[in-house]
PDB file of C-alpha atoms in Angstrom:
ATOM      1  CA  SER A   2     -84.643  52.038   7.183  1.00 75.00           C
ATOM      2  CA  ASN A   3     -87.709  51.850   9.430  1.00 83.00           C
ATOM      3  CA  PRO A   4     -89.767  48.859  10.616  1.00 86.00           C
ATOM      4  CA  LEU A   5     -92.866  49.832   8.615  1.00 91.00           C
ATOM      5  CA  GLY A   6     -90.971  50.050   5.326  1.00 90.00           C
ATOM      6  CA  LEU A   7     -89.199  46.779   6.063  1.00 90.00           C
ATOM      7  CA  THR A   8     -92.497  45.068   6.897  1.00 93.00           C
ATOM      8  CA  LEU A   9     -94.035  46.292   3.640  1.00 94.00           C
ATOM      9  CA  SER A  10     -90.975  45.078   1.715  1.00 92.00           C
ATOM     10  CA  ILE A  11     -91.205  41.629   3.301  1.00 92.00           C
ATOM     11  CA  LEU A  12     -94.935  41.412   2.552  1.00 95.00           C
ATOM     12  CA  PHE A  13     -94.182  42.370  -1.051  1.00 93.00           C
ATOM     13  CA  LEU A  14     -91.485  39.675  -1.242  1.00 91.00           C
ATOM     14  CA  VAL A  15     -93.856  37.050   0.188  1.00 91.00           C
ATOM     15  CA  ALA A  16     -96.488  38.039  -2.380  1.00 92.00           C
ATOM     16  CA  MET A  17     -93.948  37.872  -5.214  1.00 89.00           C
ATOM     17  CA  TYR A  18     -92.728  34.426  -4.095  1.00 88.00           C
ATOM     18  CA  ALA A  19     -96.365  33.274  -4.017  1.00 89.00           C
ATOM     19  CA  VAL A  20     -97.034  34.665  -7.508  1.00 86.00           C
ATOM     20  CA  ALA A  21     -93.837  33.073  -8.851  1.00 82.00           C
ATOM     21  CA  LYS A  22     -94.764  29.770  -7.107  1.00 84.00           C
ATOM     22  CA  ILE A  23     -91.265  29.414  -5.657  1.00 85.00           C
ATOM     23  CA  PRO A  24     -91.148  27.114  -2.591  1.00 86.00           C
ATOM     24  CA  PHE A  25     -90.222  28.540   0.812  1.00 82.00           C
ATOM     25  CA  LYS A  26     -87.387  25.971   1.068  1.00 87.00           C
ATOM     26  CA  LEU A  27     -85.492  27.798  -1.680  1.00 84.00           C
ATOM     27  CA  ILE A  28     -85.473  31.002   0.382  1.00 85.00           C
ATOM     28  CA  LEU A  29     -83.874  29.123   3.271  1.00 86.00           C
ATOM     29  CA  LYS A  30     -81.433  27.496   0.859  1.00 85.00           C
ATOM     30  CA  SER A  31     -80.329  30.889  -0.462  1.00 84.00           C
ATOM     31  CA  LEU A  32     -79.971  32.325   3.062  1.00 87.00           C
ATOM     32  CA  LYS A  33     -77.897  29.430   4.422  1.00 88.00           C
ATOM     33  CA  PRO A  34     -74.505  30.445   2.910  1.00 87.00           C
ATOM     34  CA  ILE A  35     -74.894  34.074   3.984  1.00 89.00           C
ATOM     35  CA  LEU A  36     -76.017  33.267   7.560  1.00 90.00           C
ATOM     36  CA  PRO A  37     -72.547  33.777   9.130  1.00 90.00           C
ATOM     37  CA  ILE A  38     -72.344  37.265   7.605  1.00 90.00           C
ATOM     38  CA  ILE A  39     -75.835  38.091   8.854  1.00 91.00           C
ATOM     39  CA  LEU A  40     -74.965  36.921  12.381  1.00 91.00           C
ATOM     40  CA  PHE A  41     -71.652  38.798  12.343  1.00 92.00           C
ATOM     41  CA  THR A  42     -73.392  42.000  11.224  1.00 89.00           C
ATOM     42  CA  ALA A  43     -76.072  41.600  13.884  1.00 90.00           C
ATOM     43  CA  VAL A  44     -73.507  41.032  16.640  1.00 89.00           C
ATOM     44  CA  LEU A  45     -71.486  44.071  15.573  1.00 88.00           C
ATOM     45  CA  ASN A  46     -74.597  46.231  15.593  1.00 86.00           C
ATOM     46  CA  LEU A  47     -75.649  44.774  18.924  1.00 86.00           C
ATOM     47  CA  PHE A  48     -72.416  45.746  20.643  1.00 84.00           C
ATOM     48  CA  PHE A  49     -71.469  48.960  18.867  1.00 84.00           C
ATOM     49  CA  VAL A  50     -74.754  50.839  18.616  1.00 82.00           C
ATOM     50  CA  SER A  51     -75.257  52.829  21.775  1.00 80.00           C
ATOM     51  CA  GLY A  52     -78.502  54.290  22.964  1.00 75.00           C
ATOM     52  CA  GLU A  53     -79.917  56.639  25.514  1.00 79.00           C
ATOM     53  CA  GLY A  54     -80.463  55.613  29.087  1.00 76.00           C
ATOM     54  CA  ASP A  55     -79.175  52.603  30.945  1.00 79.00           C
ATOM     55  CA  PRO A  56     -77.872  49.564  29.065  1.00 74.00           C
ATOM     56  CA  LEU A  57     -79.954  46.387  29.051  1.00 81.00           C
ATOM     57  CA  VAL A  58     -76.898  44.204  29.646  1.00 80.00           C
ATOM     58  CA  GLN A  59     -73.367  45.138  30.645  1.00 80.00           C
ATOM     59  CA  PHE A  60     -70.356  42.846  30.901  1.00 81.00           C
ATOM     60  CA  TRP A  61     -66.677  43.739  30.862  1.00 80.00           C
ATOM     61  CA  ILE A  62     -66.378  46.634  28.340  1.00 79.00           C
ATOM     62  CA  PHE A  63     -69.474  45.708  26.343  1.00 79.00           C
ATOM     63  CA  LYS A  64     -72.834  47.366  26.818  1.00 83.00           C
ATOM     64  CA  ILE A  65     -75.997  46.314  25.030  1.00 84.00           C
ATOM     65  CA  TYR A  66     -78.670  48.967  24.645  1.00 84.00           C
ATOM     66  CA  ALA A  67     -82.249  48.577  23.465  1.00 84.00           C
ATOM     67  CA  GLU A  68     -81.375  50.699  20.418  1.00 86.00           C
ATOM     68  CA  GLY A  69     -78.530  48.287  19.596  1.00 86.00           C
ATOM     69  CA  VAL A  70     -80.876  45.291  19.773  1.00 88.00           C
ATOM     70  CA  ARG A  71     -83.427  47.094  17.591  1.00 89.00           C
ATOM     71  CA  TYR A  72     -80.797  48.094  15.045  1.00 88.00           C
ATOM     72  CA  ALA A  73     -79.223  44.598  14.991  1.00 90.00           C
ATOM     73  CA  VAL A  74     -82.587  42.967  14.286  1.00 91.00           C
ATOM     74  CA  LEU A  75     -83.464  45.549  11.625  1.00 91.00           C
ATOM     75  CA  MET A  76     -80.105  45.131   9.901  1.00 90.00           C
ATOM     76  CA  ALA A  77     -80.305  41.314   9.946  1.00 92.00           C
ATOM     77  CA  VAL A  78     -83.833  41.349   8.531  1.00 92.00           C
ATOM     78  CA  ARG A  79     -82.827  43.903   5.872  1.00 92.00           C
ATOM     79  CA  VAL A  80     -79.923  41.730   4.697  1.00 91.00           C
ATOM     80  CA  MET A  81     -82.153  38.628   4.653  1.00 91.00           C
ATOM     81  CA  ALA A  82     -84.811  40.503   2.657  1.00 91.00           C
ATOM     82  CA  LEU A  83     -82.137  41.650   0.202  1.00 91.00           C
ATOM     83  CA  ILE A  84     -80.886  38.094  -0.297  1.00 90.00           C
ATOM     84  CA  ALA A  85     -84.460  36.789  -0.637  1.00 89.00           C
ATOM     85  CA  GLY A  86     -85.170  39.473  -3.251  1.00 88.00           C
ATOM     86  CA  THR A  87     -82.121  38.615  -5.320  1.00 86.00           C
ATOM     87  CA  SER A  88     -82.946  34.916  -4.992  1.00 85.00           C
ATOM     88  CA  LEU A  89     -86.418  35.648  -6.335  1.00 84.00           C
ATOM     89  CA  LEU A  90     -84.793  37.081  -9.434  1.00 79.00           C
ATOM     90  CA  THR A  91     -82.428  34.144  -9.921  1.00 79.00           C
ATOM     91  CA  TYR A  92     -85.068  31.457  -9.271  1.00 81.00           C
ATOM     92  CA  THR A  93     -87.425  32.962 -11.832  1.00 78.00           C
ATOM     93  CA  SER A  94     -87.221  31.440 -15.287  1.00 77.00           C
ATOM     94  CA  PRO A  95     -85.385  33.666 -17.807  1.00 76.00           C
ATOM     95  CA  ILE A  96     -88.258  33.352 -20.275  1.00 79.00           C
ATOM     96  CA  VAL A  97     -90.801  34.496 -17.699  1.00 80.00           C
ATOM     97  CA  LEU A  98     -88.441  37.290 -16.678  1.00 79.00           C
ATOM     98  CA  THR A  99     -88.059  38.415 -20.303  1.00 82.00           C
ATOM     99  CA  ASP A 100     -91.835  38.421 -20.791  1.00 85.00           C
ATOM    100  CA  ALA A 101     -92.277  40.441 -17.603  1.00 83.00           C
ATOM    101  CA  ILE A 102     -89.672  43.011 -18.687  1.00 84.00           C
ATOM    102  CA  GLU A 103     -91.370  43.318 -22.046  1.00 88.00           C
ATOM    103  CA  GLN A 104     -94.776  43.813 -20.427  1.00 90.00           C
ATOM    104  CA  LEU A 105     -93.430  46.428 -18.014  1.00 88.00           C
ATOM    105  CA  LEU A 106     -91.732  48.397 -20.784  1.00 88.00           C
ATOM    106  CA  LYS A 107     -94.636  48.087 -23.228  1.00 90.00           C
ATOM    107  CA  PRO A 108     -95.852  51.691 -22.640  1.00 90.00           C
ATOM    108  CA  LEU A 109     -92.462  52.931 -23.909  1.00 89.00           C
ATOM    109  CA  GLY A 110     -93.241  51.281 -27.247  1.00 87.00           C
ATOM    110  CA  ARG A 111     -95.536  54.204 -28.036  1.00 89.00           C
ATOM    111  CA  LEU A 112     -92.444  56.415 -27.934  1.00 90.00           C
ATOM    112  CA  HIS A 113     -90.788  54.120 -30.513  1.00 88.00           C
ATOM    113  CA  PHE A 114     -88.565  52.558 -27.841  1.00 88.00           C
ATOM    114  CA  PRO A 115     -87.347  49.073 -28.956  1.00 90.00           C
ATOM    115  CA  VAL A 116     -89.034  47.186 -26.084  1.00 88.00           C
ATOM    116  CA  HIS A 117     -88.839  43.691 -27.587  1.00 87.00           C
ATOM    117  CA  GLU A 118     -85.173  44.070 -28.513  1.00 87.00           C
ATOM    118  CA  LEU A 119     -84.287  45.292 -25.025  1.00 86.00           C
ATOM    119  CA  ALA A 120     -86.132  42.376 -23.425  1.00 85.00           C
ATOM    120  CA  MET A 121     -84.290  39.949 -25.701  1.00 84.00           C
ATOM    121  CA  MET A 122     -80.938  41.524 -24.832  1.00 84.00           C
ATOM    122  CA  MET A 123     -81.727  41.130 -21.136  1.00 81.00           C
ATOM    123  CA  SER A 124     -82.685  37.489 -21.676  1.00 79.00           C
ATOM    124  CA  ILE A 125     -79.498  36.735 -23.604  1.00 80.00           C
ATOM    125  CA  ALA A 126     -77.374  38.502 -20.985  1.00 80.00           C
ATOM    126  CA  LEU A 127     -78.991  36.477 -18.176  1.00 76.00           C
ATOM    127  CA  ARG A 128     -78.428  33.235 -20.059  1.00 77.00           C
ATOM    128  CA  PHE A 129     -74.734  33.952 -20.583  1.00 81.00           C
ATOM    129  CA  ILE A 130     -73.879  34.688 -16.939  1.00 79.00           C
ATOM    130  CA  PRO A 131     -73.327  30.970 -16.105  1.00 80.00           C
ATOM    131  CA  THR A 132     -71.303  30.592 -19.315  1.00 84.00           C
ATOM    132  CA  LEU A 133     -69.065  33.521 -18.356  1.00 86.00           C
ATOM    133  CA  ILE A 134     -68.571  32.110 -14.861  1.00 85.00           C
ATOM    134  CA  GLU A 135     -67.581  28.748 -16.338  1.00 89.00           C
ATOM    135  CA  GLU A 136     -65.235  30.443 -18.803  1.00 89.00           C
ATOM    136  CA  THR A 137     -63.635  32.421 -15.945  1.00 88.00           C
ATOM    137  CA  ASP A 138     -63.006  29.201 -14.006  1.00 88.00           C
ATOM    138  CA  LYS A 139     -61.369  27.584 -17.035  1.00 90.00           C
ATOM    139  CA  ILE A 140     -59.124  30.586 -17.673  1.00 88.00           C
ATOM    140  CA  MET A 141     -58.147  30.844 -13.986  1.00 85.00           C
ATOM    141  CA  ASN A 142     -57.295  27.132 -13.858  1.00 87.00           C
ATOM    142  CA  ALA A 143     -55.236  27.473 -17.043  1.00 87.00           C
ATOM    143  CA  GLN A 144     -53.352  30.454 -15.583  1.00 83.00           C
ATOM    144  CA  LYS A 145     -52.729  28.561 -12.329  1.00 83.00           C
ATOM    145  CA  ALA A 146     -51.389  25.606 -14.351  1.00 85.00           C
ATOM    146  CA  ARG A 147     -48.946  28.038 -15.993  1.00 83.00           C
ATOM    147  CA  GLY A 148     -47.735  29.126 -12.566  1.00 81.00           C
ATOM    148  CA  ALA A 149     -49.809  32.268 -11.980  1.00 77.00           C
ATOM    149  CA  MET A 150     -50.230  33.079  -8.293  1.00 77.00           C
ATOM    150  CA  LEU A 151     -53.854  34.241  -8.225  1.00 76.00           C
ATOM    151  CA  ASP A 152     -54.581  33.413  -4.579  1.00 76.00           C
ATOM    152  CA  SER A 153     -51.496  34.697  -2.804  1.00 77.00           C
ATOM    153  CA  GLY A 154     -49.637  37.948  -2.363  1.00 77.00           C
ATOM    154  CA  THR A 155     -50.738  41.437  -1.471  1.00 81.00           C
ATOM    155  CA  MET A 156     -53.950  42.955  -2.782  1.00 78.00           C
ATOM    156  CA  THR A 157     -52.047  44.829  -5.494  1.00 83.00           C
ATOM    157  CA  GLU A 158     -50.273  41.652  -6.625  1.00 81.00           C
ATOM    158  CA  ARG A 159     -53.594  39.763  -6.792  1.00 78.00           C
ATOM    159  CA  ILE A 160     -55.164  42.500  -8.909  1.00 81.00           C
ATOM    160  CA  LYS A 161     -52.179  42.479 -11.267  1.00 82.00           C
ATOM    161  CA  ALA A 162     -52.411  38.665 -11.464  1.00 81.00           C
ATOM    162  CA  LEU A 163     -56.027  38.975 -12.676  1.00 82.00           C
ATOM    163  CA  VAL A 164     -55.038  40.852 -15.848  1.00 84.00           C
ATOM    164  CA  PRO A 165     -54.068  37.606 -17.653  1.00 85.00           C
ATOM    165  CA  VAL A 166     -57.530  36.276 -16.701  1.00 86.00           C
ATOM    166  CA  LEU A 167     -59.578  39.332 -17.662  1.00 88.00           C
ATOM    167  CA  ILE A 168     -58.087  39.867 -21.116  1.00 89.00           C
ATOM    168  CA  PRO A 169     -58.958  36.366 -22.449  1.00 89.00           C
ATOM    169  CA  LEU A 170     -62.343  36.600 -20.722  1.00 89.00           C
ATOM    170  CA  PHE A 171     -63.171  39.880 -22.478  1.00 90.00           C
ATOM    171  CA  ILE A 172     -61.951  38.530 -25.829  1.00 91.00           C
ATOM    172  CA  SER A 173     -64.114  35.421 -25.371  1.00 88.00           C
ATOM    173  CA  ALA A 174     -67.154  37.507 -24.356  1.00 86.00           C
ATOM    174  CA  PHE A 175     -66.767  39.841 -27.342  1.00 88.00           C
ATOM    175  CA  ARG A 176     -66.318  36.866 -29.668  1.00 89.00           C
ATOM    176  CA  ARG A 177     -69.544  35.299 -28.364  1.00 84.00           C
ATOM    177  CA  ALA A 178     -71.373  38.615 -28.713  1.00 81.00           C
ATOM    178  CA  ASP A 179     -70.133  38.969 -32.297  1.00 85.00           C
ATOM    179  CA  GLU A 180     -71.306  35.429 -33.113  1.00 84.00           C
ATOM    180  CA  LEU A 181     -74.732  36.224 -31.671  1.00 76.00           C
TER     181      LEU A 181
END
């Protein structure tokens, strides 16, 4: 929440990207889709955070204070750092990630904690996320072909329309888990 902590976090992220040998272009690629949300958040903070003293800029009913500018920049950088951190996780190979988890949890092995099994479970779970997303798309398309209105209606109606999607998805996920 302060500039020093944010700076340290960004330096840590840069170091981790260097260690993982992930190109800088991939960071920009992961930030591109979320850029409108970042700009919207920054603009909201710019206009709605008031500060002490005279405003820097004033037009119509809007006043921009130095505190608002500071907070808008901090919030935008925080969101970008968050996205870059999650991208670091997704761009890292699942095998390398599993090995890292196992190495980090190795001291718990002395307490008879099943470190290797936990690392394998994490690896399998990460590998099945794309499969579950694909399965969800297939089920949603099948429900739409049967006339389900998944994209229209009130929020309550949309949630109720997801039940015929979630039940087959859970059954499929449990079936895959049982096969594994």
